[in-house]
Short mmCIF file of C-alpha atoms in Angstrom, two decimals:
data_model
loop_
_atom_site.label_atom_id
_atom_site.label_comp_id
_atom_site.label_asym_id
_atom_site.label_seq_id
_atom_site.Cartn_x
_atom_site.Cartn_y
_atom_site.Cartn_z
CA MET M 163 0.00 0.00 0.00
CA ASN M 164 1.38 3.45 -0.89
CA PHE M 165 0.84 6.55 1.25
CA VAL M 166 0.56 10.02 -0.12
CA PHE M 167 1.40 12.89 2.20
CA THR M 168 -0.99 15.81 2.18
CA PRO M 169 -0.03 19.22 3.54
CA ALA M 170 -1.66 18.20 6.81
CA HIS M 171 0.60 15.17 6.95
CA HIS M 172 3.63 17.38 6.44
CA ARG M 173 2.55 19.64 9.27
CA PHE M 174 2.20 16.61 11.59
CA LYS M 175 5.59 15.26 10.55
CA ARG M 176 7.28 18.57 11.33
CA MET M 177 5.58 18.65 14.74
CA ALA M 178 6.70 15.09 15.56
CA LEU M 179 10.32 15.87 14.69
CA ALA M 180 10.19 18.99 16.78
CA CYS M 181 8.83 17.03 19.73
CA ALA M 182 11.53 14.39 19.39
CA GLY M 183 14.18 16.95 20.22
CA THR M 184 12.53 18.04 23.45
CA ALA M 185 11.03 14.79 24.69
CA ALA M 186 13.64 14.42 27.43
CA LEU M 187 12.66 17.77 28.88
CA LEU M 188 8.98 18.30 28.15
CA LEU M 189 5.93 16.12 27.89
CA GLY M 190 2.53 16.64 26.23
CA CYS M 191 3.65 17.82 22.78
CA GLY M 192 0.55 17.38 20.60
CA GLY M 193 -3.06 16.77 21.26
CA GLY M 194 -4.18 19.81 23.33
CA GLY M 195 -2.49 22.49 21.20
CA GLY M 196 0.02 25.08 22.26
CA SER M 197 -1.77 25.90 25.52
CA SER M 198 -0.57 22.70 27.28
CA ALA M 199 1.51 23.43 30.37
CA PRO M 200 5.09 22.02 30.46
CA VAL M 201 5.65 18.96 32.69
CA ALA M 202 8.68 18.61 34.98
CA ALA M 203 11.65 16.73 33.50
CA THR M 204 12.27 13.11 34.59
CA THR M 205 15.67 11.57 35.30
CA ALA M 206 16.78 7.98 35.02
CA PRO M 207 16.79 6.15 38.36
CA VAL M 208 20.19 6.04 40.07
CA ILE M 209 21.47 2.47 40.21
CA PRO M 210 23.64 2.03 43.32
CA PRO M 211 27.03 0.30 43.07
CA THR M 212 27.34 -3.29 44.22
CA VAL M 213 30.39 -5.36 45.10
CA SER M 214 31.22 -8.84 46.40
CA ILE M 215 34.50 -10.54 47.31
CA ASP M 216 35.66 -14.16 47.52
CA VAL M 217 39.13 -15.13 48.77
CA PHE M 218 41.07 -18.22 47.64
CA GLY M 219 44.31 -19.77 48.89
CA ALA M 220 45.77 -21.69 51.81
CA ARG M 221 46.58 -19.67 54.91
CA GLY M 222 50.30 -19.00 55.07
CA ALA M 223 50.59 -19.04 51.28
CA SER M 224 49.46 -16.62 48.57
CA LEU M 225 45.89 -15.33 48.96
CA THR M 226 43.88 -14.11 45.96
CA ALA M 227 40.64 -12.10 46.00
CA ILE M 228 38.03 -12.44 43.26
CA VAL M 229 35.87 -9.30 43.09
CA SER M 230 32.55 -8.86 41.28
CA ALA M 231 31.17 -5.33 41.01
CA THR M 232 28.66 -3.18 39.12
CA ASN M 233 28.18 0.56 38.63
CA CYS M 234 31.55 1.53 40.10
CA SER M 235 32.91 4.99 39.39
CA ALA M 236 36.41 3.46 39.27
CA THR M 237 38.09 0.07 39.33
CA PRO M 238 37.27 -1.67 42.63
CA SER M 239 40.09 -1.75 45.18
CA VAL M 240 40.99 -4.44 47.72
CA SER M 241 42.62 -3.92 51.10
CA TRP M 242 43.77 -6.55 53.59
CA GLN M 243 43.79 -6.00 57.33
CA THR M 244 44.24 -7.69 60.69
CA SER M 245 41.34 -8.25 63.07
CA SER M 246 42.37 -5.05 64.87
CA GLY M 247 42.36 -3.05 61.63
CA GLY M 248 46.08 -3.03 60.97
CA ALA M 249 46.99 -2.81 57.30
CA LEU M 250 48.48 -5.92 55.67
CA GLY M 251 48.55 -4.74 52.08
CA SER M 252 46.42 -3.95 49.07
CA GLY M 253 45.66 -5.48 45.70
CA LEU M 254 44.04 -8.68 44.53
CA THR M 255 46.90 -10.92 45.75
CA ILE M 256 49.07 -10.85 48.88
CA GLN M 257 51.47 -13.22 50.60
CA ASP M 258 49.88 -14.29 53.88
CA THR M 259 52.32 -13.45 56.68
CA GLN M 260 49.73 -13.66 59.47
CA ALA M 261 48.62 -17.28 59.10
CA THR M 262 47.91 -17.85 62.79
CA ALA M 263 45.62 -14.81 63.05
CA THR M 264 42.18 -13.90 61.76
CA ILE M 265 42.42 -11.45 58.86
CA SER M 266 39.98 -9.87 56.43
CA ALA M 267 39.86 -8.60 52.86
CA THR M 268 37.65 -5.66 51.89
CA ALA M 269 36.59 -4.72 48.37
CA THR M 270 35.47 -1.14 47.72
CA CYS M 271 33.38 0.00 44.75
CA SER M 272 32.45 3.69 45.02
CA THR M 273 30.26 3.80 48.15
CA ALA M 274 29.77 0.03 48.34
CA THR M 275 32.01 -2.32 50.31
CA ALA M 276 32.18 -6.06 50.92
CA THR M 277 34.38 -7.87 53.43
CA GLU M 278 35.37 -11.52 53.85
CA THR M 279 36.98 -12.60 57.11
CA LEU M 280 39.37 -15.55 57.02
CA SER M 281 39.72 -17.90 59.97
CA ALA M 282 43.18 -18.38 61.45
CA ASN M 283 45.08 -21.30 59.98
CA SER M 284 44.33 -24.63 61.63
CA VAL M 285 45.94 -27.06 59.13
CA TYR M 286 49.50 -28.34 59.56
CA SER M 287 51.48 -31.10 57.83
CA THR M 288 54.65 -33.15 58.15
CA LEU M 289 56.06 -35.02 55.17
CA ALA M 290 53.35 -37.70 55.48
CA ALA M 291 50.64 -36.59 57.92
CA PHE M 292 48.09 -33.83 58.50
CA ALA M 293 46.94 -32.31 61.78
CA VAL M 294 44.13 -29.84 62.42
CA LEU M 295 44.11 -27.69 65.57
CA GLN M 296 40.67 -26.79 66.93
CA ASN M 297 39.66 -25.53 70.37
CA GLY M 298 42.94 -26.56 71.94
CA LYS M 299 42.83 -30.12 70.56
CA ALA M 300 44.70 -31.64 67.62
CA ILE M 301 43.24 -34.18 65.20
CA ALA M 302 45.86 -36.05 63.16
CA TRP M 303 45.90 -38.64 60.38
CA GLY M 304 48.35 -40.13 57.90
CA ASN M 305 51.48 -42.17 58.58
CA PRO M 306 51.56 -42.86 62.35
CA VAL M 307 55.33 -42.68 62.71
CA TRP M 308 55.46 -39.43 60.74
CA GLY M 309 52.87 -37.62 62.86
CA GLY M 310 49.63 -39.33 61.86
CA ASP M 311 49.14 -41.05 65.21
CA THR M 312 45.55 -40.13 66.05
CA SER M 313 45.77 -41.33 69.66
CA GLY M 314 48.98 -39.42 70.32
CA ALA M 315 47.37 -36.18 69.21
CA ALA M 316 44.12 -36.84 71.05
CA ALA M 317 45.93 -37.28 74.36
CA LEU M 318 46.84 -33.58 74.45
CA SER M 319 44.65 -30.60 75.33
CA ASN M 320 44.95 -26.84 75.84
CA ILE M 321 47.23 -26.61 72.79
CA SER M 322 48.00 -23.05 71.73
CA GLN M 323 50.16 -23.80 68.68
CA LEU M 324 51.38 -26.72 66.55
CA TYR M 325 54.87 -26.99 65.06
CA PRO M 326 55.41 -29.66 62.37
CA SER M 327 58.84 -31.09 61.58
CA GLU M 328 59.61 -33.66 58.89
CA ARG M 329 58.42 -36.58 61.02
CA GLY M 330 56.21 -35.35 63.83
CA PHE M 331 54.34 -32.55 65.59
CA ALA M 332 55.26 -30.57 68.69
CA ALA M 333 52.40 -28.96 70.58
CA LEU M 334 52.93 -25.88 72.72
CA ILE M 335 50.57 -26.08 75.69
CA ASN M 336 49.03 -22.99 77.26
CA ASN M 337 51.02 -23.49 80.47
CA GLY M 338 54.35 -23.39 78.61
CA SER M 339 54.90 -27.14 78.52
CA VAL M 340 55.30 -29.24 75.37
CA GLY M 341 53.62 -32.36 74.00
CA LEU M 342 54.79 -34.36 71.02
CA TRP M 343 53.81 -37.23 68.75
CA GLY M 344 55.41 -38.83 65.69
CA SER M 345 58.84 -40.38 65.17
CA SER M 346 60.72 -41.81 68.14
CA TYR M 347 63.61 -39.62 66.98
CA LEU M 348 61.73 -36.67 68.50
CA ASP M 349 61.41 -38.12 72.00
CA ILE M 350 61.12 -35.25 74.47
CA SER M 351 63.10 -37.26 77.04
CA SER M 352 66.18 -36.28 75.02
CA ALA M 353 65.75 -32.58 75.83
CA THR M 354 68.79 -30.71 77.07
CA SER M 355 66.72 -29.05 79.80
CA ALA M 356 63.19 -29.16 81.17
CA LEU M 357 60.43 -28.33 78.68
CA THR M 358 58.83 -25.66 80.84
CA ASN M 359 58.20 -21.95 80.36
CA ILE M 360 58.44 -22.42 76.59
CA ALA M 361 57.41 -19.32 74.60
CA SER M 362 57.88 -20.66 71.06
CA ILE M 363 59.31 -23.63 69.17
CA ILE M 364 61.57 -23.84 66.11
CA PRO M 365 61.36 -27.14 64.18
CA GLY M 366 64.43 -28.83 62.70
CA ARG M 367 64.42 -31.82 60.37
CA VAL M 368 64.26 -34.46 63.11
CA ALA M 369 64.73 -32.11 66.03
CA TYR M 370 63.09 -29.25 67.88
CA PHE M 371 64.38 -26.16 69.65
CA GLY M 372 62.30 -24.60 72.39
CA ILE M 373 62.76 -20.90 73.09
CA LYS M 374 62.07 -20.23 76.74
CA LYS M 375 60.48 -17.09 78.11
CA ASP M 376 63.87 -15.98 79.46
CA GLY M 377 65.40 -16.27 75.95
CA SER M 378 67.36 -19.46 76.63
CA LEU M 379 67.09 -22.56 74.44
CA THR M 380 66.40 -26.23 74.99
CA ALA M 381 66.82 -28.86 72.26
CA TRP M 382 65.47 -32.34 71.75
CA GLY M 383 65.44 -34.91 69.00
CA VAL M 384 68.33 -36.34 67.01
CA ALA M 385 71.65 -34.69 66.15
CA ARG M 386 74.65 -35.98 64.25
CA GLY M 387 77.37 -35.44 66.79
CA LEU M 388 80.54 -33.44 66.70
CA ILE M 389 82.37 -36.34 68.35
CA THR M 390 80.80 -39.18 66.39
CA GLN M 391 78.85 -39.11 63.14
CA ASN M 392 76.22 -41.46 64.51
CA ASP M 393 72.77 -40.02 65.14
CA VAL M 394 72.51 -39.28 68.86
CA ALA M 395 70.11 -37.48 71.16
CA PHE M 396 70.88 -33.86 71.95
CA ASN M 397 71.39 -34.64 75.63
CA ASP M 398 74.01 -37.29 74.78
CA ALA M 399 77.60 -36.19 75.37
CA ASN M 400 78.47 -37.40 71.87
CA ALA M 401 76.19 -34.75 70.39
CA GLY M 402 78.88 -32.22 71.19
CA LEU M 403 76.36 -29.68 72.42
CA SER M 404 78.51 -28.45 75.29
CA ALA M 405 77.38 -26.35 78.21
CA ALA M 406 79.25 -23.40 76.69
CA THR M 407 77.45 -23.79 73.36
CA LEU M 408 74.09 -24.09 75.09
CA ALA M 409 74.85 -20.98 77.12
CA SER M 410 75.52 -19.06 73.91
CA LEU M 411 72.20 -20.14 72.40
CA VAL M 412 70.09 -17.29 73.78
CA ASN M 413 67.84 -14.76 72.07
CA ILE M 414 67.55 -16.94 68.97
CA LYS M 415 65.67 -15.59 65.96
CA SER M 416 65.81 -18.60 63.61
CA ILE M 417 67.65 -21.89 63.06
CA ALA M 418 68.67 -23.45 59.74
CA SER M 419 69.69 -27.09 59.36
CA THR M 420 71.74 -29.20 56.97
CA GLU M 421 71.78 -33.00 57.01
CA GLY M 422 73.72 -33.06 60.27
CA ALA M 423 74.28 -29.56 61.63
CA TYR M 424 72.49 -26.40 62.74
CA ALA M 425 73.14 -22.67 62.48
CA ALA M 426 71.30 -20.41 64.90
CA LEU M 427 70.77 -16.75 63.99
CA LYS M 428 70.55 -14.55 67.06
CA ASN M 429 68.57 -11.34 67.42
CA ASP M 430 71.80 -9.33 67.42
CA GLY M 431 72.83 -10.74 64.01
CA SER M 432 75.51 -13.11 65.29
CA VAL M 433 75.53 -16.85 64.52
CA VAL M 434 76.15 -20.02 66.53
CA ALA M 435 76.80 -23.25 64.59
CA PHE M 436 76.82 -26.74 66.07
CA GLY M 437 76.57 -30.37 64.98
CA ASP M 438 78.50 -32.44 62.44
CA ALA M 439 81.56 -30.46 61.35
CA ASP M 440 81.45 -31.92 57.84
CA SER M 441 77.88 -30.64 57.49
CA GLY M 442 78.53 -27.08 58.63
CA GLY M 443 78.58 -27.55 62.39
CA ASP M 444 81.97 -25.84 62.71
CA ALA M 445 81.97 -22.18 61.64
CA SER M 446 85.22 -21.24 63.38
CA SER M 447 86.97 -20.39 60.10
CA VAL M 448 84.45 -17.62 59.34
CA GLN M 449 83.18 -16.81 62.84
CA THR M 450 84.57 -13.25 62.81
CA GLN M 451 82.58 -12.56 59.62
CA LEU M 452 79.29 -13.82 61.04
CA LEU M 453 78.07 -10.46 62.28
CA ASN M 454 75.08 -8.36 61.23
CA VAL M 455 73.54 -11.43 59.58
CA LYS M 456 69.89 -11.19 58.51
CA GLN M 457 69.30 -14.55 56.81
CA ILE M 458 70.79 -18.06 56.85
CA VAL M 459 69.97 -20.77 54.31
CA ALA M 460 71.21 -24.34 54.18
CA THR M 461 71.95 -26.77 51.40
CA ASN M 462 72.41 -30.44 52.30
CA TYR M 463 75.89 -29.86 53.70
CA ASP M 464 76.59 -26.11 53.58
CA PHE M 465 75.39 -22.94 55.29
CA VAL M 466 75.23 -19.53 53.63
CA ALA M 467 74.64 -16.35 55.61
CA LEU M 468 73.45 -13.03 54.16
CA ARG M 469 74.64 -9.92 55.97
CA ASN M 470 72.88 -6.56 56.21
CA ASP M 471 75.41 -4.99 53.84
CA GLY M 472 74.50 -7.49 51.09
CA SER M 473 77.65 -9.58 51.44
CA VAL M 474 77.55 -13.36 51.80
CA VAL M 475 79.48 -15.75 54.06
CA GLY M 476 79.50 -19.52 53.53
CA TRP M 477 80.98 -22.41 55.45
CA SER M 478 81.12 -26.20 55.68
CA GLY M 479 83.69 -28.93 56.19
CA SER M 480 83.21 -29.76 52.50
CA PHE M 481 82.03 -26.39 51.32
CA GLY M 482 80.49 -26.62 47.88
CA TRP M 483 80.77 -23.29 46.13
CA SER M 484 80.87 -23.70 42.38
CA THR M 485 84.26 -21.94 42.31
CA PRO M 486 86.64 -21.04 45.14
CA THR M 487 85.98 -17.33 44.65
CA SER M 488 82.21 -17.40 44.34
CA ALA M 489 81.69 -16.26 47.92
CA GLN M 490 83.76 -13.15 47.30
CA LEU M 491 81.92 -12.38 44.06
CA LEU M 492 78.51 -12.28 45.74
CA SER M 493 77.70 -8.75 46.85
CA ASN M 494 74.70 -6.45 47.01
CA ILE M 495 72.53 -9.54 47.66
CA LYS M 496 68.98 -9.10 48.98
CA SER M 497 67.82 -12.71 49.37
CA LEU M 498 69.01 -16.32 49.23
CA SER M 499 67.17 -19.51 48.25
CA THR M 500 68.17 -23.16 47.94
CA ASN M 501 66.94 -26.49 46.60
CA GLY M 502 69.03 -28.65 48.93
CA ALA M 503 72.14 -29.06 46.81
CA VAL M 504 72.36 -25.68 45.11
CA GLY M 505 71.49 -22.13 46.09
CA VAL M 506 70.67 -18.92 44.26
CA ALA M 507 71.54 -15.41 45.40
CA LEU M 508 69.27 -12.60 44.18
CA SER M 509 70.85 -9.15 44.13
CA SER M 510 69.17 -5.82 44.76
CA SER M 511 69.53 -5.04 41.06
CA GLY M 512 67.62 -8.20 40.12
CA THR M 513 70.52 -10.36 38.94
CA ALA M 514 70.73 -14.00 40.07
CA THR M 515 73.83 -16.09 40.81
CA ALA M 516 73.82 -19.84 41.50
CA PHE M 517 76.21 -21.53 43.90
CA GLY M 518 76.60 -24.84 45.72
CA ASP M 519 77.57 -28.48 45.31
CA ILE M 520 79.88 -28.77 42.32
CA THR M 521 78.52 -32.28 41.65
CA GLN M 522 75.27 -30.53 40.74
CA VAL M 523 77.14 -28.54 38.10
CA ASP M 524 74.10 -28.48 35.80
CA ALA M 525 72.15 -26.40 38.31
CA VAL M 526 75.17 -24.36 39.39
CA ASP M 527 76.18 -23.43 35.85
CA THR M 528 74.06 -20.51 34.65
CA SER M 529 76.36 -19.55 31.78
CA SER M 530 73.81 -20.49 29.12
CA VAL M 531 71.21 -18.12 30.59
CA ALA M 532 73.47 -15.56 32.29
CA SER M 533 72.38 -12.72 30.02
CA LEU M 534 68.74 -13.40 30.96
CA LEU M 535 69.26 -13.49 34.74
CA THR M 536 68.43 -9.82 35.17
CA ASN M 537 65.34 -8.06 36.52
CA ILE M 538 64.50 -11.19 38.51
CA VAL M 539 61.58 -10.82 40.95
CA SER M 540 61.17 -14.38 42.29
CA ILE M 541 62.82 -17.80 42.11
CA SER M 542 61.44 -21.34 42.44
CA ALA M 543 63.34 -24.64 42.66
CA THR M 544 62.91 -28.35 42.09
CA GLN M 545 65.40 -30.82 43.54
CA THR M 546 67.77 -30.24 40.62
CA ALA M 547 66.73 -27.10 38.73
CA PHE M 548 65.65 -23.49 39.09
CA ALA M 549 63.17 -21.17 37.40
CA ALA M 550 63.00 -17.40 37.79
CA ILE M 551 60.31 -14.86 36.92
CA ARG M 552 61.53 -11.62 35.41
CA SER M 553 59.82 -8.27 35.90
CA ASP M 554 58.28 -8.47 32.42
CA GLY M 555 56.57 -11.79 33.29
CA SER M 556 58.93 -13.98 31.27
CA VAL M 557 60.61 -17.05 32.80
CA VAL M 558 64.24 -18.20 32.80
CA SER M 559 64.90 -21.83 33.77
CA TRP M 560 68.14 -23.77 34.09
CA GLY M 561 69.48 -27.06 35.44
CA ASP M 562 68.58 -30.77 35.11
CA LEU M 563 68.87 -30.90 31.33
CA PRO M 564 67.82 -34.58 30.99
CA ARG M 565 64.46 -33.94 32.64
CA MET M 566 63.86 -30.30 31.82
CA GLN M 567 65.33 -29.17 28.55
CA GLY M 568 63.10 -30.93 26.01
CA SER M 569 59.83 -29.99 27.65
CA LEU M 570 61.08 -26.49 28.48
CA ASN M 571 61.93 -25.78 24.85
CA SER M 572 58.42 -26.78 23.78
CA VAL M 573 56.68 -24.41 26.22
CA GLN M 574 59.17 -21.51 26.37
CA PRO M 575 57.14 -19.32 23.97
CA ALA M 576 54.14 -19.64 26.30
CA LEU M 577 56.10 -18.53 29.37
CA VAL M 578 55.00 -14.90 29.24
CA ASN M 579 52.86 -12.86 31.63
CA VAL M 580 53.66 -15.34 34.41
CA LYS M 581 52.79 -14.23 37.94
CA SER M 582 53.87 -17.21 40.06
CA LEU M 583 55.82 -20.48 39.90
CA TYR M 584 55.26 -23.78 41.70
CA SER M 585 57.39 -26.92 41.81
CA SER M 586 57.28 -30.63 42.56
CA ASP M 587 60.45 -32.70 42.90
CA TYR M 588 61.25 -32.60 39.18
CA ALA M 589 58.69 -30.35 37.45
CA PHE M 590 57.50 -26.75 37.35
CA ALA M 591 54.07 -25.17 36.91
CA ALA M 592 53.73 -21.50 35.91
CA LEU M 593 50.49 -19.64 36.66
CA LYS M 594 49.88 -16.81 34.20
CA ASN M 595 47.99 -13.57 34.72
CA ASP M 596 45.13 -14.82 32.55
CA GLY M 597 44.59 -17.86 34.80
CA THR M 598 46.13 -20.43 32.46
CA VAL M 599 48.95 -22.80 33.45
CA VAL M 600 52.15 -23.91 31.70
CA THR M 601 54.10 -26.97 32.91
CA TRP M 602 57.46 -28.55 32.10
CA GLY M 603 59.83 -31.14 33.54
CA GLN M 604 59.48 -34.84 34.33
CA ALA M 605 56.05 -36.04 33.21
CA GLU M 606 55.62 -38.37 36.20
CA SER M 607 56.17 -35.44 38.55
CA GLY M 608 53.61 -33.19 36.87
CA GLY M 609 55.67 -31.77 34.03
CA ASP M 610 53.08 -32.97 31.50
CA SER M 611 49.61 -31.47 32.00
CA SER M 612 48.35 -32.12 28.48
CA ALA M 613 45.60 -34.48 29.70
CA VAL M 614 43.95 -31.63 31.65
CA ALA M 615 45.15 -28.65 29.59
CA ALA M 616 41.61 -27.73 28.50
CA GLN M 617 40.58 -27.41 32.15
CA LEU M 618 43.51 -25.26 33.23
CA ASN M 619 41.84 -21.87 32.93
CA ASN M 620 40.62 -19.37 35.51
CA VAL M 621 43.15 -20.84 37.96
CA VAL M 622 43.73 -18.76 41.10
CA ALA M 623 46.14 -20.97 43.10
CA ILE M 624 48.25 -24.11 42.77
CA SER M 625 49.41 -26.58 45.42
CA ALA M 626 52.13 -29.20 44.93
CA ASN M 627 53.68 -32.18 46.64
CA HIS M 628 56.80 -34.07 45.53
CA TYR M 629 54.92 -35.85 42.74
CA ALA M 630 51.79 -33.97 41.65
CA PHE M 631 49.99 -30.64 41.33
CA ALA M 632 46.48 -29.47 42.24
CA ALA M 633 45.08 -26.28 40.68
CA LEU M 634 42.25 -24.34 42.33
CA LYS M 635 39.92 -22.52 39.95
CA ALA M 636 37.83 -19.40 40.52
CA ASP M 637 34.62 -21.45 40.48
CA GLY M 638 35.89 -23.54 43.40
CA SER M 639 36.66 -26.65 41.35
CA VAL M 640 40.00 -28.48 41.34
CA VAL M 641 42.18 -29.85 38.52
CA THR M 642 44.98 -32.34 39.27
CA TRP M 643 47.82 -33.93 37.32
CA GLY M 644 51.06 -35.80 37.94
CA MET M 645 51.57 -39.20 39.58
CA ALA M 646 48.06 -40.62 39.95
CA SER M 647 48.70 -42.50 43.20
CA LYS M 648 50.21 -39.41 44.82
CA GLY M 649 47.29 -37.06 44.21
CA GLY M 650 47.61 -36.47 40.48
CA ASP M 651 44.26 -38.22 39.93
CA SER M 652 41.34 -36.80 41.92
CA SER M 653 38.56 -38.36 39.84
CA ALA M 654 37.36 -40.53 42.73
CA VAL M 655 36.52 -37.44 44.80
CA ALA M 656 35.73 -34.98 42.00
CA ALA M 657 32.08 -34.65 43.04
CA LYS M 658 33.17 -33.45 46.48
CA LEU M 659 35.61 -30.86 45.17
CA THR M 660 33.18 -27.95 44.94
CA GLN M 661 33.38 -24.44 46.40
CA VAL M 662 36.97 -25.21 47.41
CA ARG M 663 38.90 -22.27 48.81
CA ALA M 664 42.22 -23.80 49.94
CA ILE M 665 44.35 -26.84 49.15
CA TYR M 666 47.02 -28.21 51.50
CA ALA M 667 49.56 -30.98 50.79
CA THR M 668 51.90 -33.44 52.43
CA ALA M 669 55.18 -33.65 50.55
CA LEU M 670 55.07 -37.44 50.18
CA GLY M 671 51.83 -37.60 48.26
CA ALA M 672 48.48 -36.37 49.62
CA PHE M 673 46.18 -33.36 49.27
CA LEU M 674 43.54 -31.82 51.54
CA ALA M 675 40.94 -29.44 50.06
CA VAL M 676 38.88 -27.14 52.30
CA SER M 677 35.61 -25.68 50.99
CA LYS M 678 34.06 -22.34 51.91
CA ASP M 679 31.51 -24.00 54.20
CA GLY M 680 34.23 -25.85 56.11
CA SER M 681 33.70 -29.24 54.50
CA PHE M 682 36.88 -30.98 53.36
CA THR M 683 38.16 -33.74 51.08
CA THR M 684 41.39 -35.75 50.99
CA TRP M 685 42.94 -37.74 48.15
CA GLY M 686 46.26 -39.23 47.13
CA ASP M 687 48.42 -41.71 49.01
CA GLN M 688 46.59 -42.95 52.10
CA TRP M 689 49.97 -43.62 53.73
CA ALA M 690 50.76 -39.89 53.44
CA GLY M 691 47.41 -38.49 54.64
CA GLY M 692 45.24 -38.98 51.57
CA GLY M 693 42.90 -41.48 53.22
CA SER M 694 40.16 -41.37 55.82
CA VAL M 695 40.00 -38.68 58.50
CA PRO M 696 39.02 -39.24 62.17
CA ALA M 697 35.29 -38.84 62.70
CA SER M 698 35.93 -36.23 65.38
CA LEU M 699 36.84 -33.75 62.64
CA SER M 700 33.64 -32.45 61.04
CA LYS M 701 34.63 -29.03 59.72
CA ILE M 702 37.77 -27.04 58.95
CA PRO M 703 36.75 -23.35 59.03
CA TYR M 704 38.04 -21.18 56.20
CA SER M 705 35.99 -18.00 56.46
CA GLY M 706 33.19 -16.54 58.48
#
């Protein structure tokens, strides 16, 4: 049908167009003629901003906030604070340095805020057992002689803090006494003095050091002696822990341990070493240099101390620097790290230098990547290799060519925009800013994630044991890979792995996932804590 416009039509058309331009301001343009009174303008309803926050990550590790917001005038911000309101940091991700305390994360979007409060950490692990501390009682499971003895834990009450070592747990009781369960190596009857008035405890490998309220120290467990290389109790004369040495062990800040020796860093920056001389227990050759020390790290048989001026001092009966002059070449250092046999020194300018056991020359020798070891922000290690993140998000990896090189070459182009690195015994996993994951190294240790690659997106955190990895996604689901029997296969419990907020691990092959509502799931090697949990444990609080 065709329309023909008459003059009247044209007049109406002009009126409609005129009204269109003023419709937002005036109403009633037509119908009653020009005498219609103007109507007050209307405005669109104001939609208030909204914001929500959800935190992921194990307490004591990296914590990540996921924020959802609408109608913000600017990008939402996140702040982290203690229960008393003290600032811990800002941004979507922080390193949790207050694991034993309640903390909170607050998201702000214009005038809207949302806060999630995280419960204090209650999960602890040895190499092959878990323990959960609740209301002054500990609930343990896993390998009995490595700390999984349920009855040993249940016998104690009024526990204020747990301290795991490699093979057992020490419990600090409210009255300053100590309880312990796990390996017979840790027998408290071997203590060098009464376990009373204890303020804090420092774990060793198969030993413990109790710091008393007066600043003095008591030790128990097993030491490799100065007089004999047999493993002996600390209160045995063959341990070589003389009265003079014990008297010097006051006001201790931290203790590092090699296979058979210990180095105690005191609050004044001085150092006391004791134990097997061939493992670093004799520091007499460098004692005058061990002043103003701020950090001590240990390889299997060597100690390395970082001083406040950025210089480094190392010692051992069989000291393993890669070259005789390496110690003198290390200066302007800000941190030290080690994988047991080899260490890496990170300088204030961001350069990295490897040192250590010359038999591990592959990991010590950085010549092939030396030009790339600049602008380093963090370093991760397997047993035999290292990987470093540069400030531009790229990754440099070296060491263990037989296990690493082939797979590393295949994924190197994808190692960009990386924000964190994780490691098993012989494999690495890189978490990128976009939530995807890149892996390399020994396939059996998690270096090959191809079977689950399609699922490795929106990842917010990764946990690892010696053999496998577990990735936590933003929807609360979990993806695993690596040695199936050690936690790399979670298919049997997949239906339970929902709304997960934190994943914990025992090094020898088990995982524990905690959901937002406090429910939990274990998987992996039952011997290492991946099996059934005592019925007395019903919830593990994460937030609330």
